[in-house]
PDB file of C-alpha atoms in Angstrom:
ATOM      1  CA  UNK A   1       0.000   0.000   0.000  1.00 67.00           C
ATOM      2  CA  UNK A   2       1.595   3.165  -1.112  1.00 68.00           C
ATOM      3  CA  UNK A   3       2.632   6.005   1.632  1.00 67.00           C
ATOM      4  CA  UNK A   4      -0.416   9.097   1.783  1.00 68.00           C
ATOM      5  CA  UNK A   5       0.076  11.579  -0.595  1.00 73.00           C
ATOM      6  CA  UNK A   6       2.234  14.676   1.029  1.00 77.00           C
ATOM      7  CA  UNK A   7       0.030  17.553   2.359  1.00 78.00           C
ATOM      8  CA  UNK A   8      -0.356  21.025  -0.282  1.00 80.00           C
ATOM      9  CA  UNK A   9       0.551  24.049   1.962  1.00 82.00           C
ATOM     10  CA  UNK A  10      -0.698  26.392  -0.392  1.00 87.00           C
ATOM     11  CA  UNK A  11      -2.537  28.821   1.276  1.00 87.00           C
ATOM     12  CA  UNK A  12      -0.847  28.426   4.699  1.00 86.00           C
ATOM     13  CA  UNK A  13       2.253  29.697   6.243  1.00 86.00           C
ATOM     14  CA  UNK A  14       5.303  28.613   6.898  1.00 81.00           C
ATOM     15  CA  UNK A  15       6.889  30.798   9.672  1.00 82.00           C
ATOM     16  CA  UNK A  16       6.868  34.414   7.978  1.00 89.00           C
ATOM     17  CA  UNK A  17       6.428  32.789   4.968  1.00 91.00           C
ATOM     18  CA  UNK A  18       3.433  32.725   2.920  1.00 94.00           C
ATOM     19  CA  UNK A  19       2.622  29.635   0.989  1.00 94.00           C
ATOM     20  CA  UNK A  20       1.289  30.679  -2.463  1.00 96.00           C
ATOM     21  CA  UNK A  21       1.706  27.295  -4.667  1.00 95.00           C
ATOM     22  CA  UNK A  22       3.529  24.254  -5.498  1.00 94.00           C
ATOM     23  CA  UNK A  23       6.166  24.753  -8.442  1.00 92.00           C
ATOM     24  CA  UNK A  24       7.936  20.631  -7.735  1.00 88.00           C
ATOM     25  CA  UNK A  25       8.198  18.059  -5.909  1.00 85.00           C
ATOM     26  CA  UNK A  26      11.320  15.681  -5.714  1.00 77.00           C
ATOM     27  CA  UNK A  27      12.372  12.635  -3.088  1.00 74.00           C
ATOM     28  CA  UNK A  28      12.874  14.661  -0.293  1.00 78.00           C
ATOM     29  CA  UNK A  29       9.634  16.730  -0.464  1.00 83.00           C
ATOM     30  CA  UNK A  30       7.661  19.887  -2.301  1.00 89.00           C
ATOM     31  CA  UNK A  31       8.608  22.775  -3.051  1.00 92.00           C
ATOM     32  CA  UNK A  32       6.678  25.889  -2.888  1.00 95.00           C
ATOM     33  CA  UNK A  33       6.534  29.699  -4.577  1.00 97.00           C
ATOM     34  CA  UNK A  34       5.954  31.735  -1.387  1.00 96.00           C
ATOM     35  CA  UNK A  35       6.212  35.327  -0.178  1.00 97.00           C
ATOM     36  CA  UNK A  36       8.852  36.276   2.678  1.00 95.00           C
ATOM     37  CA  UNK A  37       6.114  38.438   4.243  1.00 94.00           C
ATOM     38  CA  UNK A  38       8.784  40.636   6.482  1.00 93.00           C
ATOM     39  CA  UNK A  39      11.417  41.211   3.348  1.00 92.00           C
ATOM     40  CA  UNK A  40       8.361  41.035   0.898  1.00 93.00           C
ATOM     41  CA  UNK A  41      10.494  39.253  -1.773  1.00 96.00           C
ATOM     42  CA  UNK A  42       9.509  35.835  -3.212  1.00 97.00           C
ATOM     43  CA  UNK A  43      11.576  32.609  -2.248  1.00 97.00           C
ATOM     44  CA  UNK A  44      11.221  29.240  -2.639  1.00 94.00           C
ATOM     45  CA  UNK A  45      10.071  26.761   0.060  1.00 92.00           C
ATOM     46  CA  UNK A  46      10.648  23.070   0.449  1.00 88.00           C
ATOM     47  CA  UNK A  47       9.226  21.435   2.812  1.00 86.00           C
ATOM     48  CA  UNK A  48      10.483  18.201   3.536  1.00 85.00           C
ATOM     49  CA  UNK A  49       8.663  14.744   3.042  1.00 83.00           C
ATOM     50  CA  UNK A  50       6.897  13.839   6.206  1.00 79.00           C
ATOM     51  CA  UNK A  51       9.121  10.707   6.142  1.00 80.00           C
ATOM     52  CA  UNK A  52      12.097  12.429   6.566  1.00 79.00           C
ATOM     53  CA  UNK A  53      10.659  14.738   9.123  1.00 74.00           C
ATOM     54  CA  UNK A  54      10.394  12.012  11.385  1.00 78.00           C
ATOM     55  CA  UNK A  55      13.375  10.744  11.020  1.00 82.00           C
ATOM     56  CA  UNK A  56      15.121  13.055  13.664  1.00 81.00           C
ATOM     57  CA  UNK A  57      18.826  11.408  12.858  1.00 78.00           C
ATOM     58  CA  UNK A  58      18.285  12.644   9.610  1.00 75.00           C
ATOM     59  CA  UNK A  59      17.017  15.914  10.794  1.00 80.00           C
ATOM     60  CA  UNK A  60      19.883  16.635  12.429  1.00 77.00           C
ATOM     61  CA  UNK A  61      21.831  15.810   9.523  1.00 70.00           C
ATOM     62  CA  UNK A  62      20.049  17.512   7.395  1.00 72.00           C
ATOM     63  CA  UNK A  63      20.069  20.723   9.075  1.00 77.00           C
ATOM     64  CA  UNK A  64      23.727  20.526   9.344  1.00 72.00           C
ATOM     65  CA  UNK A  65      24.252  20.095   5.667  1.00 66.00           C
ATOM     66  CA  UNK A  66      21.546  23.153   4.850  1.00 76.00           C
ATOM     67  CA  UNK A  67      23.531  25.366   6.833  1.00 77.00           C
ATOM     68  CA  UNK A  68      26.848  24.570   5.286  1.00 73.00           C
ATOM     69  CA  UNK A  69      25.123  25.008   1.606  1.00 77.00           C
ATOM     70  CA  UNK A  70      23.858  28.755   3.493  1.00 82.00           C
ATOM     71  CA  UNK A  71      27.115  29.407   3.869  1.00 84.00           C
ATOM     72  CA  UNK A  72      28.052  29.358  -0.157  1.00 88.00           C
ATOM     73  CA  UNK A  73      28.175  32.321  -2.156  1.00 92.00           C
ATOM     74  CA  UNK A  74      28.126  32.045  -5.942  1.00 95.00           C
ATOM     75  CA  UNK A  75      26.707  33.096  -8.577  1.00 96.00           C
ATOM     76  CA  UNK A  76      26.075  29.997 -10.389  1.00 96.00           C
ATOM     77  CA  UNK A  77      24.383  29.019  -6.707  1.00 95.00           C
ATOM     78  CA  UNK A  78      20.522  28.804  -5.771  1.00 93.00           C
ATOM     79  CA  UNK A  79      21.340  30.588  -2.121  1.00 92.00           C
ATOM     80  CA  UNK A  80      19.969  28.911   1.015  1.00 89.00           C
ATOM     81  CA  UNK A  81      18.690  31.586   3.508  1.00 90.00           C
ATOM     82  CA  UNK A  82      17.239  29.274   6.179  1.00 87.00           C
ATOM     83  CA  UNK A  83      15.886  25.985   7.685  1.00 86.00           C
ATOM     84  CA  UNK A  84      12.775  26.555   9.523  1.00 86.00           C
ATOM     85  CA  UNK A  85      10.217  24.487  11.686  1.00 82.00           C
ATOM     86  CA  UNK A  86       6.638  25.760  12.217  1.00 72.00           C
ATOM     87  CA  UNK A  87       4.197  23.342  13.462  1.00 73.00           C
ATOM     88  CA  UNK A  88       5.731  20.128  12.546  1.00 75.00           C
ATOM     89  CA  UNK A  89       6.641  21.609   9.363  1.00 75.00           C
ATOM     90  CA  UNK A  90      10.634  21.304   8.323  1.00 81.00           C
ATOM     91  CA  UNK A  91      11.295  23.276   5.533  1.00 85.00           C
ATOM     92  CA  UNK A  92      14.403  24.967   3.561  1.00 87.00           C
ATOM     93  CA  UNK A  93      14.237  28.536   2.170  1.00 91.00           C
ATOM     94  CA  UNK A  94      16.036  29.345  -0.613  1.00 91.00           C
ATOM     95  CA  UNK A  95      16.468  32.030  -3.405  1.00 93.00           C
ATOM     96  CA  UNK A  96      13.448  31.900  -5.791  1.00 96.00           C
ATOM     97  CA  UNK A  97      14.676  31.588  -8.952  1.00 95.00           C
ATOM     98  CA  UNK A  98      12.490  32.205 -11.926  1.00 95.00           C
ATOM     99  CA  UNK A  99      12.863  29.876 -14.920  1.00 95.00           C
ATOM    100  CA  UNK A 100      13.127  26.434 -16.373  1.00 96.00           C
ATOM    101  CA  UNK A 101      15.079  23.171 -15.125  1.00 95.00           C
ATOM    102  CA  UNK A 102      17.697  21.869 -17.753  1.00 97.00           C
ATOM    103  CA  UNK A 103      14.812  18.534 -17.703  1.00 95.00           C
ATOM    104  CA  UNK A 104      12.274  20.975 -18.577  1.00 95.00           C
ATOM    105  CA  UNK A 105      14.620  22.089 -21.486  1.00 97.00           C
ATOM    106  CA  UNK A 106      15.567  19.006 -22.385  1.00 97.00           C
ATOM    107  CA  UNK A 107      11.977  17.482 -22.524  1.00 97.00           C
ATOM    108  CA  UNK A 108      10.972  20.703 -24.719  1.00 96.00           C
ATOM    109  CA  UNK A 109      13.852  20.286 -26.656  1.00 94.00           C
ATOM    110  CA  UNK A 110      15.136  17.418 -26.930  1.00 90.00           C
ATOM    111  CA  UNK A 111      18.792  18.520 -27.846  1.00 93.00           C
ATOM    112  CA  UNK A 112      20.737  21.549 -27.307  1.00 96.00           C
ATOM    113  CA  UNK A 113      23.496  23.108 -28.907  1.00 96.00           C
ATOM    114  CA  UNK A 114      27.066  22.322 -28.431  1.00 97.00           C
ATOM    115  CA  UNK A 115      27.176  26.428 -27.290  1.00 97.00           C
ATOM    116  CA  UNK A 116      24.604  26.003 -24.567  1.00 97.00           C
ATOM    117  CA  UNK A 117      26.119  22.766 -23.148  1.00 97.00           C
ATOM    118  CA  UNK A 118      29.544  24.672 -22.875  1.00 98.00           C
ATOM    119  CA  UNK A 119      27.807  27.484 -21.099  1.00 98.00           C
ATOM    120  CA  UNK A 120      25.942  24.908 -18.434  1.00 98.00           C
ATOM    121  CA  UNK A 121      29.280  22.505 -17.965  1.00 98.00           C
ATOM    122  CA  UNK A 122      30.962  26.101 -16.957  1.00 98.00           C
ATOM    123  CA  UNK A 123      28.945  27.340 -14.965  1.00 98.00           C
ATOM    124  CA  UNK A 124      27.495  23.916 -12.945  1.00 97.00           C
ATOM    125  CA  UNK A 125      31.674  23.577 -12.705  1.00 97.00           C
ATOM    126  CA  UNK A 126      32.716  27.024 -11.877  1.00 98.00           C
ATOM    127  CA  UNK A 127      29.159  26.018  -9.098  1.00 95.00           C
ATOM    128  CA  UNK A 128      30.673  23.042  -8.181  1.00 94.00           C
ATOM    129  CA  UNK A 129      34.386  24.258  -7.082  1.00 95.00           C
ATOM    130  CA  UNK A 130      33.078  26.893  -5.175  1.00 94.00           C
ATOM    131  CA  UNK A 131      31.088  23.923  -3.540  1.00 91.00           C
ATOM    132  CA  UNK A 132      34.101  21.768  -2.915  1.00 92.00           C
ATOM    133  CA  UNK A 133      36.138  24.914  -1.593  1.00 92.00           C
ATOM    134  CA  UNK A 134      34.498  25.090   0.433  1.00 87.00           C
ATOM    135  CA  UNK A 135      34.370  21.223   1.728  1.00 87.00           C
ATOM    136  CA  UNK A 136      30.374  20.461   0.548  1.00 85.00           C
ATOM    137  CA  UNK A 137      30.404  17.660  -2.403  1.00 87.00           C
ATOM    138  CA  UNK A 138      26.366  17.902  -4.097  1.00 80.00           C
ATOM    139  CA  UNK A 139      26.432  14.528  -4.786  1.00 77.00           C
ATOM    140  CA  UNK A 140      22.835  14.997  -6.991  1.00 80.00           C
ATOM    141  CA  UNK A 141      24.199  16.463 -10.205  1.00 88.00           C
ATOM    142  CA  UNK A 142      21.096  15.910 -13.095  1.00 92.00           C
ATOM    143  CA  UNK A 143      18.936  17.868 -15.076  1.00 94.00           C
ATOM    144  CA  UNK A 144      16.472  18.783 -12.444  1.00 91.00           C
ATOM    145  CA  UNK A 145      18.694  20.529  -9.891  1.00 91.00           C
ATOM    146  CA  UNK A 146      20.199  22.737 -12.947  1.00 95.00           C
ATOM    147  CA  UNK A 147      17.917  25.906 -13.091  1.00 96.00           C
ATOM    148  CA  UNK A 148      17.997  28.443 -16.601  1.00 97.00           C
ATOM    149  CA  UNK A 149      16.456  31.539 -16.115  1.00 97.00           C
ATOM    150  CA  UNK A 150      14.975  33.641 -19.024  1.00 96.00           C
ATOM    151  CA  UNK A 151      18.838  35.444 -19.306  1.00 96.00           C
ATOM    152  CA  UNK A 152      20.765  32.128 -19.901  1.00 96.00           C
ATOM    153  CA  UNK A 153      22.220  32.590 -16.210  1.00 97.00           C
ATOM    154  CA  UNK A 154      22.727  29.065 -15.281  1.00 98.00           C
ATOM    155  CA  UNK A 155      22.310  28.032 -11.166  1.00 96.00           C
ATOM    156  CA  UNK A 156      22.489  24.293  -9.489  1.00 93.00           C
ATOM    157  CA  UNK A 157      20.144  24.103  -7.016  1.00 88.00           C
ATOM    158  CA  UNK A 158      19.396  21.424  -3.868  1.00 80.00           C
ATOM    159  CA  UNK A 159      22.313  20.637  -1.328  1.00 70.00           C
ATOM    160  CA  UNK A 160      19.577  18.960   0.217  1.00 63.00           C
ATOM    161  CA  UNK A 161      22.093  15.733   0.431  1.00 64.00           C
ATOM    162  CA  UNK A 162      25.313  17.319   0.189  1.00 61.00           C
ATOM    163  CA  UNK A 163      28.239  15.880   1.968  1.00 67.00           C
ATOM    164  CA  UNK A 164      30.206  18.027   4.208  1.00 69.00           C
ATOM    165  CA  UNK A 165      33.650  16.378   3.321  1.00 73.00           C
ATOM    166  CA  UNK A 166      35.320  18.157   6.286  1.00 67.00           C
ATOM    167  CA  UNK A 167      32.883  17.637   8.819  1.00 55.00           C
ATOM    168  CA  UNK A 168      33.264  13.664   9.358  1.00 51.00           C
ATOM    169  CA  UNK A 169      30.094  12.289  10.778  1.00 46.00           C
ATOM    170  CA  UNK A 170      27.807  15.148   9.261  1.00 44.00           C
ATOM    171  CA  UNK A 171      27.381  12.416   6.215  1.00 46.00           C
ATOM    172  CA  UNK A 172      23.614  11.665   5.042  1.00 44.00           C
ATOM    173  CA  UNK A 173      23.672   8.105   4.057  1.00 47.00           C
ATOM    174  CA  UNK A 174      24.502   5.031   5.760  1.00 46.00           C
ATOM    175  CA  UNK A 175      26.627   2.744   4.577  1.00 45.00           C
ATOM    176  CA  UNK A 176      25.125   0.213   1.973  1.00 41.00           C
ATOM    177  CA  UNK A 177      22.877   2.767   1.127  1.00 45.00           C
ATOM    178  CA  UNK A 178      22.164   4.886  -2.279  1.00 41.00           C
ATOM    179  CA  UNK A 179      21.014   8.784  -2.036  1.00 47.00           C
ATOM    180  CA  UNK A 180      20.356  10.911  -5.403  1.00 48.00           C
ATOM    181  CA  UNK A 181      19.373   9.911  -8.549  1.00 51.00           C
ATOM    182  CA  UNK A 182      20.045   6.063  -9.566  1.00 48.00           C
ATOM    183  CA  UNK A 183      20.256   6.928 -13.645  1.00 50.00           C
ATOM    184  CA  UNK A 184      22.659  10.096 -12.499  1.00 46.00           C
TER     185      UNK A 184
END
């Protein structure tokens, strides 16, 4: 019998964050278009899978890890501003960032230029040494987590089971066990 299907918080709040809808939904949970109602700019909310959210080992882990990926700067960088709980709720807040994934190109187009693939391998590698500079490895690198926006500017997005390779015990997985995406 398949788990419930996760809650929509559209309409609700999130701490001072306003819930307005769902824009995806991966492994780990939804995410959500909202309104920071006390900077009045629009970020993105993921709230995590009510599976996870029980799971208070990896809670703690994952809090860790969200904190570390708060603490990168780059350009080529979907920005983590905060991990919140409200109400049972545990959810990541991160830089809204309007646009397409590089699956939603890819599933439009099919195939994209040799010129555009240069310009993403840059800048998800110029993304991905600031990363490990800084002692996080992503370790979820596929089309999904790669955002476009309208300009071409290309960001990687989701630290959400980033390894901290610095930090010893603040790993996510277990031994014997697979996190990401199996075909990636």
């Amino acid at each position: 019998m398949p788990p419930p299907p996760e809650p929509d918080y559209s309409g609700t709040t999130v701490g001072e964050f306003a819930i307005l809808r769902k824009i995806g939904q991966g492994g780990m949970g939804q995410v959500f278009l909202a309104e920071d109602i006390n900077a009045g700019r629009m970020v993105a909310v993921k709230v995590l899978a009510k599976k996870l959210a029980d799971d208070h080992q990896f809670l703690t882990r994952f809090r860790r890890e969200a904190q570390a990926a708060g603490a990168l700067s780059h350009p080529n960088i979907v920005t983590v501003y905060d991990v919140v709980e409200n109400a049972g709720h545990q959810a990541v807040i991160m830089e809204y960032i309007e646009g397409l994934t590089l699956r939603e190109v890819l599933d439009q187009k099919h195939r994209i230029s040799p010129s555009l693939t240069i310009h993403i391998g840059m800048a998800i590698s110029s993304a991905l040494d600031a990363a490990h500079a800084s002692g996080l490895v992503h370790r979820d690198i596929k089309p999904g987590n790669i955002l476009i926006t309208p300009t071409g500017r290309v960001m990687l997005a989701d630290f959400g089971i980033a390894k901290a390779v610095n930090g010893g015990e603040s790993d996510l997985t277990n031994q014997n066990i697979m996190m990401g995406t199996a075909k990636y």
